[in-house]
PDB file of C-alpha atoms in Angstrom:
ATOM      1  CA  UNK A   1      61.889 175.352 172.436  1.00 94.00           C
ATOM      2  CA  UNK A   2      63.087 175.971 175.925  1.00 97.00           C
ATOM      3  CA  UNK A   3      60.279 175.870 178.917  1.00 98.00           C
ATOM      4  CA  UNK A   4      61.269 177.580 181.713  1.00 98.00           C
ATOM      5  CA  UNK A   5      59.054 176.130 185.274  1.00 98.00           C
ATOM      6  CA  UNK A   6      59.054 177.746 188.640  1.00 98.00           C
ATOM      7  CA  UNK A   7      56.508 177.306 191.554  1.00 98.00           C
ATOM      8  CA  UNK A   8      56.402 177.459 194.870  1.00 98.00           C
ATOM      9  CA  UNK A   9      56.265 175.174 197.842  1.00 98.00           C
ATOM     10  CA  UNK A  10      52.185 174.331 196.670  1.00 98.00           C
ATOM     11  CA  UNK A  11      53.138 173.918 193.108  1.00 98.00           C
ATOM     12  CA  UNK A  12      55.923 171.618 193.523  1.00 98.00           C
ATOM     13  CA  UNK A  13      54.152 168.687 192.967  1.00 98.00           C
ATOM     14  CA  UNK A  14      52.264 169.957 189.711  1.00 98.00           C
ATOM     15  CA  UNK A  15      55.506 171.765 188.330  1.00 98.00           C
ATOM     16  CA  UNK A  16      57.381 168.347 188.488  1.00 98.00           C
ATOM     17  CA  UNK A  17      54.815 166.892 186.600  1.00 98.00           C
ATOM     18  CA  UNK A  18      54.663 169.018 184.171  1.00 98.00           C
ATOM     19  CA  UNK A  19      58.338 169.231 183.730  1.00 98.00           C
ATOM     20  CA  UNK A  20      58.389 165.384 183.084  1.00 98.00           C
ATOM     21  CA  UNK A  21      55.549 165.757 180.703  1.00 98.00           C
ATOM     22  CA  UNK A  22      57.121 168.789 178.497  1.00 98.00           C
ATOM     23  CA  UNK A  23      60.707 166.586 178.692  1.00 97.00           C
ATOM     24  CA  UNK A  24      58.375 163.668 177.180  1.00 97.00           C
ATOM     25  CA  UNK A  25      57.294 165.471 174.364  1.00 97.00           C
ATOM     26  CA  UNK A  26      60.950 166.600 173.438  1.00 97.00           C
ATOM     27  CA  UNK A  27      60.666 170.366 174.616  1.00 97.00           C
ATOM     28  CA  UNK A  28      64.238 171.479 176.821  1.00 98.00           C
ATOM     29  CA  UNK A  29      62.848 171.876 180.646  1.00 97.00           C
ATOM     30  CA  UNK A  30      64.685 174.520 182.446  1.00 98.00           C
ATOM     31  CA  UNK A  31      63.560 174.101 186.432  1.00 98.00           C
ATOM     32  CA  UNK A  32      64.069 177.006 188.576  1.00 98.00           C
ATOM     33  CA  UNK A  33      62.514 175.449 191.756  1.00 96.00           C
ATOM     34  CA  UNK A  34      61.029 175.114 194.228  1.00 97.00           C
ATOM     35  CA  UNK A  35      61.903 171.313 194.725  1.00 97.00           C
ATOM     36  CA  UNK A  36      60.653 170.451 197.871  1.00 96.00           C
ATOM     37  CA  UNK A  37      57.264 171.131 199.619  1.00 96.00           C
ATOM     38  CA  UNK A  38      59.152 173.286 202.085  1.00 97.00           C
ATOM     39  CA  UNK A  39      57.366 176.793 202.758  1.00 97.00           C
ATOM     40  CA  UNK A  40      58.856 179.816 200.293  1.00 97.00           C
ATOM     41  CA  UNK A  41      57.303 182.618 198.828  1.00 97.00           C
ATOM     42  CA  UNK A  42      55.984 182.192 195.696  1.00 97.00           C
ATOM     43  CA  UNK A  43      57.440 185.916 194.405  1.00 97.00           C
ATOM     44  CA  UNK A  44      61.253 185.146 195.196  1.00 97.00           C
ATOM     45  CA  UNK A  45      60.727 181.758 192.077  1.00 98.00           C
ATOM     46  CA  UNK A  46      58.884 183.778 189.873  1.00 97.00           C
ATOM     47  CA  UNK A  47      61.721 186.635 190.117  1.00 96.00           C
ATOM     48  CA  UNK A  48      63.868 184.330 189.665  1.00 96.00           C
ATOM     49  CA  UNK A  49      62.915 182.368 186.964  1.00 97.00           C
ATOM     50  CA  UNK A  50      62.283 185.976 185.154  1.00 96.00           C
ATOM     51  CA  UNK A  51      65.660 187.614 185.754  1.00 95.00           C
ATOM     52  CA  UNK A  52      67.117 184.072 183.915  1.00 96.00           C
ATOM     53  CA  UNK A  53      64.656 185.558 180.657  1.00 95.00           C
ATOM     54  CA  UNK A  54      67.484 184.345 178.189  1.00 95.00           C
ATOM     55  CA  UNK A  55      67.336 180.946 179.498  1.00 97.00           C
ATOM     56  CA  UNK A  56      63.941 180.305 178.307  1.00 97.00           C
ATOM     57  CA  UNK A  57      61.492 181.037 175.255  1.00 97.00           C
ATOM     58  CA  UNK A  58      58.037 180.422 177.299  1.00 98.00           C
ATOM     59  CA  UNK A  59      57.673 180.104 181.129  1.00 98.00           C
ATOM     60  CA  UNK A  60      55.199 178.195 183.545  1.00 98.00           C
ATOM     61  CA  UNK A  61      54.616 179.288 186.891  1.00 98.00           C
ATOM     62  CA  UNK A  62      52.797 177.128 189.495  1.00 98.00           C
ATOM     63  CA  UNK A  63      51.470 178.000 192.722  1.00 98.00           C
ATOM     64  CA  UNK A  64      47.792 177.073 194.944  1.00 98.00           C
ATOM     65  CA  UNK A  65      45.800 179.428 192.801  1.00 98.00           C
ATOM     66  CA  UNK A  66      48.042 181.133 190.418  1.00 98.00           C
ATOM     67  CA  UNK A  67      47.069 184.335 190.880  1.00 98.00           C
ATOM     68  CA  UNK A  68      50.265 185.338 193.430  1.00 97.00           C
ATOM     69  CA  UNK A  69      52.844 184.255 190.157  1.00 98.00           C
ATOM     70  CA  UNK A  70      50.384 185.894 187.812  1.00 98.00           C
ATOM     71  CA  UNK A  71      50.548 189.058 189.746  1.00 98.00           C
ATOM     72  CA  UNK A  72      54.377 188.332 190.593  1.00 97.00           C
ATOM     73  CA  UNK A  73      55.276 187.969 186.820  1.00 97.00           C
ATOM     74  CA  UNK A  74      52.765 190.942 185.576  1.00 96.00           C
ATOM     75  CA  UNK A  75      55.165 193.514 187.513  1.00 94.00           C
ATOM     76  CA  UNK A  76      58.362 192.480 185.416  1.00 91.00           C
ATOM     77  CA  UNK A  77      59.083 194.171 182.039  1.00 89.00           C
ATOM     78  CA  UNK A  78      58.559 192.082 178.609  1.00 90.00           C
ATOM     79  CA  UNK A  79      56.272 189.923 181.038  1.00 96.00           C
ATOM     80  CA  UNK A  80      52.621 188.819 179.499  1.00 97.00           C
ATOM     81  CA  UNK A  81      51.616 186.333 181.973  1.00 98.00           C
ATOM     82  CA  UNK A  82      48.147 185.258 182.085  1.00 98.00           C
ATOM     83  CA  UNK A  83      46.423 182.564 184.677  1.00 98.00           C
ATOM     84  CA  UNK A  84      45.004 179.750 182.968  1.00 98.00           C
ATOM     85  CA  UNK A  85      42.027 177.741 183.980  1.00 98.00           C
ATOM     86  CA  UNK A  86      41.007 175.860 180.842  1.00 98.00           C
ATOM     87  CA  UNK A  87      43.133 175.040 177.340  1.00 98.00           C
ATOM     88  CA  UNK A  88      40.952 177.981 175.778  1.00 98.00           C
ATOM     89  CA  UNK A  89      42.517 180.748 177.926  1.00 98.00           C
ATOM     90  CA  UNK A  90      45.851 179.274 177.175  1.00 98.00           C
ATOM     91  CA  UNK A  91      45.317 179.422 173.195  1.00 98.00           C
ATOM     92  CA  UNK A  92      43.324 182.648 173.821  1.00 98.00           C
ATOM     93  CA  UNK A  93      46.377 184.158 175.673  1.00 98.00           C
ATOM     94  CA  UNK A  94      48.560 183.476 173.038  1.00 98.00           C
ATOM     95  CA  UNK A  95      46.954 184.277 169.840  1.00 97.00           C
ATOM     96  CA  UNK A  96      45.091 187.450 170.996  1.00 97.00           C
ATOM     97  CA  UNK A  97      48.319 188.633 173.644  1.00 96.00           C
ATOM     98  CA  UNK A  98      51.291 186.744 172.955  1.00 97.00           C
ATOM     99  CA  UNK A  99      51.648 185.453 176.636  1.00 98.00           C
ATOM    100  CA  UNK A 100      55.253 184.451 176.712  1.00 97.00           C
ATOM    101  CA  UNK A 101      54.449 183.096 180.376  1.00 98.00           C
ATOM    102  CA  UNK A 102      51.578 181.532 181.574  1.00 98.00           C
ATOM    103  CA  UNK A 103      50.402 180.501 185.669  1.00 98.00           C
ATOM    104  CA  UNK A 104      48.506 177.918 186.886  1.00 98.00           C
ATOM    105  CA  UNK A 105      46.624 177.273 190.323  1.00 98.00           C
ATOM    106  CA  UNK A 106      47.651 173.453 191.353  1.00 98.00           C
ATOM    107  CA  UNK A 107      45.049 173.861 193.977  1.00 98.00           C
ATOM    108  CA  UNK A 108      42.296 175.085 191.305  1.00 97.00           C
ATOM    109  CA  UNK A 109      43.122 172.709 188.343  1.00 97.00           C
ATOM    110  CA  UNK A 110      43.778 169.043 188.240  1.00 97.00           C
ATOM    111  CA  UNK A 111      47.222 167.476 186.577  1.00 98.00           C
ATOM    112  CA  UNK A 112      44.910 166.563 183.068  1.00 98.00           C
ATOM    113  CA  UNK A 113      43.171 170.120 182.410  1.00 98.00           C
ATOM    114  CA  UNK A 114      46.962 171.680 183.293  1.00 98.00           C
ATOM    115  CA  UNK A 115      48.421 169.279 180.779  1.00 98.00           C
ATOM    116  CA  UNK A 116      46.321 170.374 178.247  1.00 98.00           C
ATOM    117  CA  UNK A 117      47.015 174.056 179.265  1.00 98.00           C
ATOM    118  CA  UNK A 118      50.554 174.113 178.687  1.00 98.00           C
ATOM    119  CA  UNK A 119      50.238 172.431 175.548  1.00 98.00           C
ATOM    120  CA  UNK A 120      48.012 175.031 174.250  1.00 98.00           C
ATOM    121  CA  UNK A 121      50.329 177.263 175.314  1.00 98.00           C
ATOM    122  CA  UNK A 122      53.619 175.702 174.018  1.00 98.00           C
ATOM    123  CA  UNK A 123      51.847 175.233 170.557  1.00 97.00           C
ATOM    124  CA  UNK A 124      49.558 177.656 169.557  1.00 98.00           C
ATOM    125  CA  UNK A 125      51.490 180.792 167.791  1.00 97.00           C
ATOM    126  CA  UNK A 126      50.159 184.298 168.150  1.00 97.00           C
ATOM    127  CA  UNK A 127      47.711 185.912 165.560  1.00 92.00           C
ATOM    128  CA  UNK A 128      49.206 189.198 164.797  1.00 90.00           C
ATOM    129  CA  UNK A 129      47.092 191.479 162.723  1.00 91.00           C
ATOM    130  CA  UNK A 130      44.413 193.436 164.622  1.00 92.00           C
ATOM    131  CA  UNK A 131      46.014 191.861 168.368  1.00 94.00           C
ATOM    132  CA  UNK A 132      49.612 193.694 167.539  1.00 93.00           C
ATOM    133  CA  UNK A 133      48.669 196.815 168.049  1.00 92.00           C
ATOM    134  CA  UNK A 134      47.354 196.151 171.339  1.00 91.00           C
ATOM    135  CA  UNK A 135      49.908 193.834 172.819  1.00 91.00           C
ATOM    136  CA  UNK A 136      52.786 196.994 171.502  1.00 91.00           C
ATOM    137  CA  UNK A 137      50.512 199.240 173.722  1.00 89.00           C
ATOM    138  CA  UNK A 138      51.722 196.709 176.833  1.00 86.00           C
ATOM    139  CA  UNK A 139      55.191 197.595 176.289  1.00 75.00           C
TER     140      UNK A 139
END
């Protein structure tokens, strides 16, 4: 499986972590920056990292709270992004939406809890059944 990462300037530091700890656990890291702490704007890196779709099977966006790459990835097409907080919205978001993306705050969440998000997220498949319906309605 191919994990795409993107961030901005205040995810840096989490993203790079995270990129070493996917890499660790054998899953193909695809990094679309930022890679220094340098002020950018969080929407150019999640754009990015979108518009390369084909490069990756699940994306993780990082930025001070998440919710400017949530929002950012949300306006894209074939885009279920949800902010995480906790491993149980990351397996919630994929079994009950099929989140192919997920964003975390860097600022809100510590390196341990965000860990454990993205594996939830890399490893829980989604449900079907009754939730298919719904995520079809997103489009």
């Amino acid at each position: 499986m191919k994990i795409g990462f993107a961030s901005d300037h205040a995810g840096v530091e989490l993203k790079g972590r995270l990129c070493q700890w996917a890499e660790n656990h054998g899953f193909e890291i695809v990094d679309f920056g930022t890679h220094t702490k340098d002020a950018v704007d969080y929407v150019d890196y999640a754009y990015q990292a979108i518009q390369r779709r084909s490069e990756w099977d699940r994306l993780v966006l990082v930025c001070g709270s998440g919710i400017g790459m949530s929002i950012s990835a949300n306006r894209l097409p074939d885009i279920r992004c949800a902010l995480v907080t906790s491993p149980d919205h990351a397996r919630l978001a994929r079994q009950h939406n099929d989140a192919n993306c997920i964003a975390l705050g860097s600022r809100i969440i510590g390196i341990e809890t965000a860990r454990d998000c993205v594996a939830e997220f890399l490893n829980t498949p989604f449900e079907g059944g009754r939730h298919a319906g719904r995520v079809a309605k997103l489009g």
